[in-house]
Coordinates of C-alpha atoms in Angstrom, one line a residue:
F1 CA 113.1 133.0 76.9
E2 CA 110.9 136.0 77.8
I3 CA 113.5 136.9 80.4
Y4 CA 116.0 137.8 77.6
K5 CA 113.4 140.1 75.9
L6 CA 112.8 141.9 79.2
E7 CA 116.5 142.3 79.9
A8 CA 117.2 143.6 76.3
T9 CA 114.6 146.4 76.8
S10 CA 116.2 147.5 80.1
R11 CA 113.4 146.0 82.2
G12 CA 115.6 144.1 84.6
R13 CA 113.1 144.4 87.5
E14 CA 110.4 142.9 85.5
A15 CA 112.8 140.1 84.3
S16 CA 113.7 139.5 87.9
A17 CA 110.0 139.1 88.9
Y18 CA 109.4 136.9 85.9
M19 CA 112.4 134.7 86.9
A20 CA 111.0 134.3 90.4
V21 CA 107.6 133.2 89.2
L22 CA 109.1 130.8 86.7
M23 CA 111.3 129.2 89.4
H24 CA 108.5 129.2 91.9
H25 CA 106.4 127.0 89.6
A26 CA 109.3 124.6 89.0
I27 CA 110.1 124.3 92.7
R28 CA 106.5 123.9 93.7
S29 CA 106.2 120.9 91.4
E30 CA 109.7 119.7 92.5
D31 CA 110.8 119.6 88.9
T32 CA 114.6 119.3 89.5
R33 CA 115.0 118.1 85.9
F34 CA 113.7 121.4 84.6
L35 CA 115.9 123.3 87.0
K36 CA 119.0 121.5 85.8
Y37 CA 118.0 122.0 82.2
F38 CA 117.3 125.7 82.8
F39 CA 120.7 126.2 84.4
E40 CA 122.4 124.3 81.5
T41 CA 120.8 126.3 78.8
L42 CA 120.8 129.7 80.5
N43 CA 122.6 132.4 78.6
K44 CA 123.8 134.1 81.7
S45 CA 125.6 136.9 79.8
N46 CA 122.2 138.2 78.7
L47 CA 121.1 138.8 82.3
T48 CA 121.7 141.6 84.7
S49 CA 122.3 141.1 88.4
W50 CA 118.6 141.6 89.1
S51 CA 117.7 138.4 87.3
L52 CA 120.7 136.4 88.3
I53 CA 120.2 137.1 92.0
S54 CA 116.5 136.4 91.6
L55 CA 117.3 133.0 90.0
L56 CA 119.7 132.2 92.8
R57 CA 117.3 133.2 95.6
S58 CA 114.5 131.4 93.9
T59 CA 116.4 128.1 93.6
N60 CA 118.5 128.4 96.8
V61 CA 116.6 125.4 98.3
Y62 CA 117.9 123.2 95.5
K63 CA 121.5 124.6 95.3
N64 CA 123.0 121.2 96.3
N65 CA 120.9 119.4 93.6
I66 CA 121.7 121.7 90.7
P67 CA 125.3 121.1 89.5
L68 CA 125.7 124.5 87.9
W69 CA 124.3 126.5 90.9
K70 CA 127.6 127.2 92.5
D71 CA 129.1 128.3 89.1
L72 CA 126.2 130.7 88.6
Y73 CA 126.7 132.0 92.1
L74 CA 130.4 132.8 91.4
Y75 CA 129.5 134.3 88.0
T76 CA 126.8 136.5 89.6
Q77 CA 129.2 137.7 92.2
E78 CA 131.5 138.9 89.4
V79 CA 128.6 140.7 87.7
V80 CA 127.6 142.4 90.9
I81 CA 131.1 143.6 91.5
K82 CA 131.4 144.9 87.9
E83 CA 128.1 146.8 88.4
G84 CA 129.7 148.5 91.4
L85 CA 127.5 146.8 94.0
N86 CA 128.5 145.1 97.2
P87 CA 128.1 141.3 96.7
K88 CA 128.0 140.6 100.5
R89 CA 124.9 142.8 100.7
E90 CA 123.2 142.0 97.4
M91 CA 123.8 138.2 97.7
Y92 CA 123.4 137.9 101.5
G93 CA 122.9 134.4 102.7
L94 CA 123.3 132.7 99.3
D95 CA 126.7 131.4 100.1
R96 CA 125.5 129.4 103.1
G97 CA 126.4 125.7 102.7
L98 CA 128.7 126.4 99.7
S99 CA 132.3 125.4 100.0
L100 CA 133.9 128.5 98.6

């Protein structure tokens, strides 16, 4: 994935934007099969909170249709905390409708 290359070169903001565009196209075409596959094959440990939050925000509308969405949410919350950020602020609204 191009996202990993951007993250590896400390270009998290660009990776985040790339992630948003990629997910926008999948959602626009209602390609839930791609979204599920993307979540299944994602190497989340190679991503910063920028890209993880972008992925969650971009796919929020399908969070109940993507089995691994909640797991990624919880993982992202841990990453945000480890980065010294406030998950309530950074991930505002993403927990709506989740049974946590």
